[in-house]
CSV table of C-alpha atoms in Angstrom, one decimal:
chain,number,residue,atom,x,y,z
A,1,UNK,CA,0.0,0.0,0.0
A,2,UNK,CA,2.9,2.5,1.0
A,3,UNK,CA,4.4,2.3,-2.6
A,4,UNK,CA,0.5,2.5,-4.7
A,5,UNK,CA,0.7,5.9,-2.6
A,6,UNK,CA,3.6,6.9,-3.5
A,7,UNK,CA,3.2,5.3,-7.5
A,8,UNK,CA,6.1,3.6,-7.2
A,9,UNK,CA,6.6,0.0,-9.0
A,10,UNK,CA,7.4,-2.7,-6.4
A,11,UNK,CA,8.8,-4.6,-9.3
A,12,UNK,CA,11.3,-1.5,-8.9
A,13,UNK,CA,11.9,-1.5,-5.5
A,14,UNK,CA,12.1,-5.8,-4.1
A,15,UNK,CA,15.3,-6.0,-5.6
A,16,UNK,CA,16.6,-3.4,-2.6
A,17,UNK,CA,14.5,-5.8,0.4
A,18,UNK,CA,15.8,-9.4,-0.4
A,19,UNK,CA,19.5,-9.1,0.5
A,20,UNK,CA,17.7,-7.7,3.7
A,21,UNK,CA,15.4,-10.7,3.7
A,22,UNK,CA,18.2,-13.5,3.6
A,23,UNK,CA,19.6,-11.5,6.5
A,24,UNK,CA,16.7,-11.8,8.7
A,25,UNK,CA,16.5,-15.9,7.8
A,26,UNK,CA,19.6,-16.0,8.9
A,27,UNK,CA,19.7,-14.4,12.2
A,28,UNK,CA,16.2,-16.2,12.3
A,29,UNK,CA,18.2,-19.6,11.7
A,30,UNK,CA,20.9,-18.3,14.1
A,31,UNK,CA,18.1,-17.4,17.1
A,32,UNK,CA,17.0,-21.0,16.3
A,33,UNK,CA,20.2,-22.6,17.0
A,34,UNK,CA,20.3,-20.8,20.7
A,35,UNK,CA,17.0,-21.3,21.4
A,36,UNK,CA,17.0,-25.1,20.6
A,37,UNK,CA,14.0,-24.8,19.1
A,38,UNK,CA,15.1,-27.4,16.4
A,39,UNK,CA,16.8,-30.2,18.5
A,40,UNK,CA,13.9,-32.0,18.7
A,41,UNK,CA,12.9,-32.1,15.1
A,42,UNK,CA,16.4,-33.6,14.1
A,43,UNK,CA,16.0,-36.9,16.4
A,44,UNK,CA,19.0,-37.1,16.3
A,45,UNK,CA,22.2,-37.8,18.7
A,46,UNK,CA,24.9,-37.0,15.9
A,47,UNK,CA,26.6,-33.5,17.0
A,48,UNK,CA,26.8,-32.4,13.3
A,49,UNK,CA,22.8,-32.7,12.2
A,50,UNK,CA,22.0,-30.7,15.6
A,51,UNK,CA,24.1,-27.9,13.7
A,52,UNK,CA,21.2,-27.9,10.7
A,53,UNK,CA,20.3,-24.4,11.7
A,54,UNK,CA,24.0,-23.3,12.0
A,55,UNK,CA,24.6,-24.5,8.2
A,56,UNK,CA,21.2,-22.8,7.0
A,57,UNK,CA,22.1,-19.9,8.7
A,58,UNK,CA,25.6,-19.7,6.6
A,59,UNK,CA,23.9,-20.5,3.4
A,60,UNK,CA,21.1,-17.4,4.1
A,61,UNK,CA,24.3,-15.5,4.4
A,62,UNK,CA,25.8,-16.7,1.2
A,63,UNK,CA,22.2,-15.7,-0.1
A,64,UNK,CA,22.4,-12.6,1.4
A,65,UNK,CA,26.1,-11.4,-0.1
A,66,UNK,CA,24.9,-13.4,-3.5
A,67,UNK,CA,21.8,-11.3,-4.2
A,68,UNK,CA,23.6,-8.2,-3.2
A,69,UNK,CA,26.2,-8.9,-6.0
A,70,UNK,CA,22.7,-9.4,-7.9
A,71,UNK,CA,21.7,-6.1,-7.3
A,72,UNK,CA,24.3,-4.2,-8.7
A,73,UNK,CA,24.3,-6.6,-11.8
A,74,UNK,CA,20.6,-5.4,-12.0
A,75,UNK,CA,21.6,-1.4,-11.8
A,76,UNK,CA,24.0,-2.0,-14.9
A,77,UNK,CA,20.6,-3.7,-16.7
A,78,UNK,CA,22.3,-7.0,-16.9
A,79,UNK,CA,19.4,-8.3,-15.5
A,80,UNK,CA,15.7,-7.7,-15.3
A,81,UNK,CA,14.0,-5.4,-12.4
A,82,UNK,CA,12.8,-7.8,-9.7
A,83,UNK,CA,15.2,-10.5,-11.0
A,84,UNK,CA,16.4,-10.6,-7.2
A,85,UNK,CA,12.9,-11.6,-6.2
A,86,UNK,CA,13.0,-14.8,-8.4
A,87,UNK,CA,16.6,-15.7,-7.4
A,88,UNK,CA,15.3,-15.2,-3.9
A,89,UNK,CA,12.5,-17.7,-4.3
A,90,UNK,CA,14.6,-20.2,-5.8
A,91,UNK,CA,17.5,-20.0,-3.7
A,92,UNK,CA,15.2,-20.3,-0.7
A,93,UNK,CA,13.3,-23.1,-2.2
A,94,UNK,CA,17.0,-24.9,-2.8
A,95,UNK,CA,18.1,-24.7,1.0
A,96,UNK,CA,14.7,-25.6,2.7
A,97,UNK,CA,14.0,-28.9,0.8
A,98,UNK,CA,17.5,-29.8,1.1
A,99,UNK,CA,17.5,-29.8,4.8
A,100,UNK,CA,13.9,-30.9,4.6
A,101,UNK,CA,14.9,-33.7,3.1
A,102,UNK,CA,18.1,-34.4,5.3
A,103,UNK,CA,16.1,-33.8,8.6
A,104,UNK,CA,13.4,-36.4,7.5
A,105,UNK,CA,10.2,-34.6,9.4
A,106,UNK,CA,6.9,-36.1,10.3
A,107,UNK,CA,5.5,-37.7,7.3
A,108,UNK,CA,1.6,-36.5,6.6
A,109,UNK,CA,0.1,-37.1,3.6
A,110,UNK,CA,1.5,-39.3,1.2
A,111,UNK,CA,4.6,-39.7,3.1
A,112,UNK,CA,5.4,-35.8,2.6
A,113,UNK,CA,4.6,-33.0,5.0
A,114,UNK,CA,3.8,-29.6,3.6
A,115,UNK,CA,7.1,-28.1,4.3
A,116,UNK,CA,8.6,-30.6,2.6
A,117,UNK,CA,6.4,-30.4,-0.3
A,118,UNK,CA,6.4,-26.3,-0.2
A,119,UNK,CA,9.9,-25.6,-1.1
A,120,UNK,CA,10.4,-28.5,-3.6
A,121,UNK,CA,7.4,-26.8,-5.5
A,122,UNK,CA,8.9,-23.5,-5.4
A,123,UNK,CA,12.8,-24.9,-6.3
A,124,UNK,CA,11.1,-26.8,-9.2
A,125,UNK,CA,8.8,-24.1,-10.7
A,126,UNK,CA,11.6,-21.3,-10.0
A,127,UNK,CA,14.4,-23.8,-11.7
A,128,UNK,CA,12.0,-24.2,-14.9
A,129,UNK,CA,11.9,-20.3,-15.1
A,130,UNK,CA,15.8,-19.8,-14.6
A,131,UNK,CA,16.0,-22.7,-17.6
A,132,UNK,CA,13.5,-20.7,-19.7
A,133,UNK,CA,14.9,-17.3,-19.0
A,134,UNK,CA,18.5,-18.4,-19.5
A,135,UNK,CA,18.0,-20.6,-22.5
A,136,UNK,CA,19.8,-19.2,-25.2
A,137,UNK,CA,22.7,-19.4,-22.4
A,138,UNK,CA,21.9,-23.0,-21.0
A,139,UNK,CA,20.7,-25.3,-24.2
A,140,UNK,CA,23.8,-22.5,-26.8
A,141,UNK,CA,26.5,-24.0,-24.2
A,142,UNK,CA,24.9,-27.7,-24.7
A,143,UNK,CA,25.2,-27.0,-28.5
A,144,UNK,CA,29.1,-26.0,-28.1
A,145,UNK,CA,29.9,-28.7,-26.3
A,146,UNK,CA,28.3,-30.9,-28.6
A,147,UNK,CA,30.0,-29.6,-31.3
A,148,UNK,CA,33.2,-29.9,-29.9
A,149,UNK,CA,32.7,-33.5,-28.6
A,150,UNK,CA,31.5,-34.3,-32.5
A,151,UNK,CA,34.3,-32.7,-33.8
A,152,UNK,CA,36.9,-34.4,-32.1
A,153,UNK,CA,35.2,-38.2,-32.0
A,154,UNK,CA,32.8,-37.3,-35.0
A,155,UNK,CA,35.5,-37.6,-37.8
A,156,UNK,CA,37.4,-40.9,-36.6
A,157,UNK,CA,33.4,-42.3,-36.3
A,158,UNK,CA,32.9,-40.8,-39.7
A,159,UNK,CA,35.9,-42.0,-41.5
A,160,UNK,CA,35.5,-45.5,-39.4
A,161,UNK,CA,32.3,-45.6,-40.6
A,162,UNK,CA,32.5,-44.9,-44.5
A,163,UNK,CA,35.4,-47.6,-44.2
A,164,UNK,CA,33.4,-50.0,-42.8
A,165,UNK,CA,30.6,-49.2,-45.9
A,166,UNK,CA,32.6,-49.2,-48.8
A,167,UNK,CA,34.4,-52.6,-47.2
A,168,UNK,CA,30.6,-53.9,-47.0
A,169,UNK,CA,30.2,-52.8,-51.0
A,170,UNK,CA,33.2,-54.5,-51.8
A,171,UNK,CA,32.5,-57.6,-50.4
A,172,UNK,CA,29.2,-58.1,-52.4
């Protein structure tokens, strides 16, 4: 509401609140560690999965420095306004289900809780967008490669195979 009364874009402005938002899951993360509020959904007596909050905390952080490198990639228009928002999403998506998944939690429906279920579903939609957006980048890099790998094996296979032809001819 603050920025429809001021008529500014908020498409113009997230890309300034996210390196502030992986901040605040960090320290979040951090306070979560001290508080022990996450011993108990670990199960676990193995020192180094009690540190879960510890390692999502670092990775926040990571976010945090990664999306403020973002932002100044975004002021010299190498990316899209609001590009930070989607990184954020994805990045976010990446961390949760990967702890999800290495914490286990309490299996609901199907044999997957909804905050198990919540990130993968944001990773995966937020990956297919990062794969569409990037495309020409992604699938032209494929096609090098490609071409390089033919190159090299492609003419011994070539010249192996037009041997092993005109041998076949011959022998008829």
């Amino acid at each position: 509401l603050f920025f429809l009364s001021r008529k500014v874009k908020f498409s113009e402005v997230v890309d300034y609140f996210t390196p502030s938002a992986f901040l605040a899951l960090a320290i979040g993360q951090i306070g979560s560690f001290f508080s022990g509020s996450t011993a108990e959904a670990t199960n676990t007596k193995l020192f180094l999965l009690s540190l879960i909050p510890v390692y999502k905390a670092l990775l926040f952080f990571l976010g945090a420095f990664l999306t403020y490198k973002i932002l100044f990639a975004i002021r010299r228009e190498k990316y899209f306004k609001s590009f930070n928002l989607i990184f954020f999403v994805w990045y976010y998506g990446l961390v949760e289900s990967v702890f999800e998944l290495v914490m286990g939690g309490k299996k609901a429906i199907i044999g997957l809780n909804f905050n198990t279920v919540t990130p993968l579903v944001l990773l995966l939609t937020t990956t297919f967008y990062f794969l569409y957006y990037f495309r020409s980048l992604v699938f032209g890099r494929f096609a090098t490669i490609s071409q390089q790998v033919l190159k090299k094996n492609g003419k011994k296979d070539h010249k192996v195979a037009r041997e092993g032809i005109q041998g076949a001819s011959r022998k008829r």
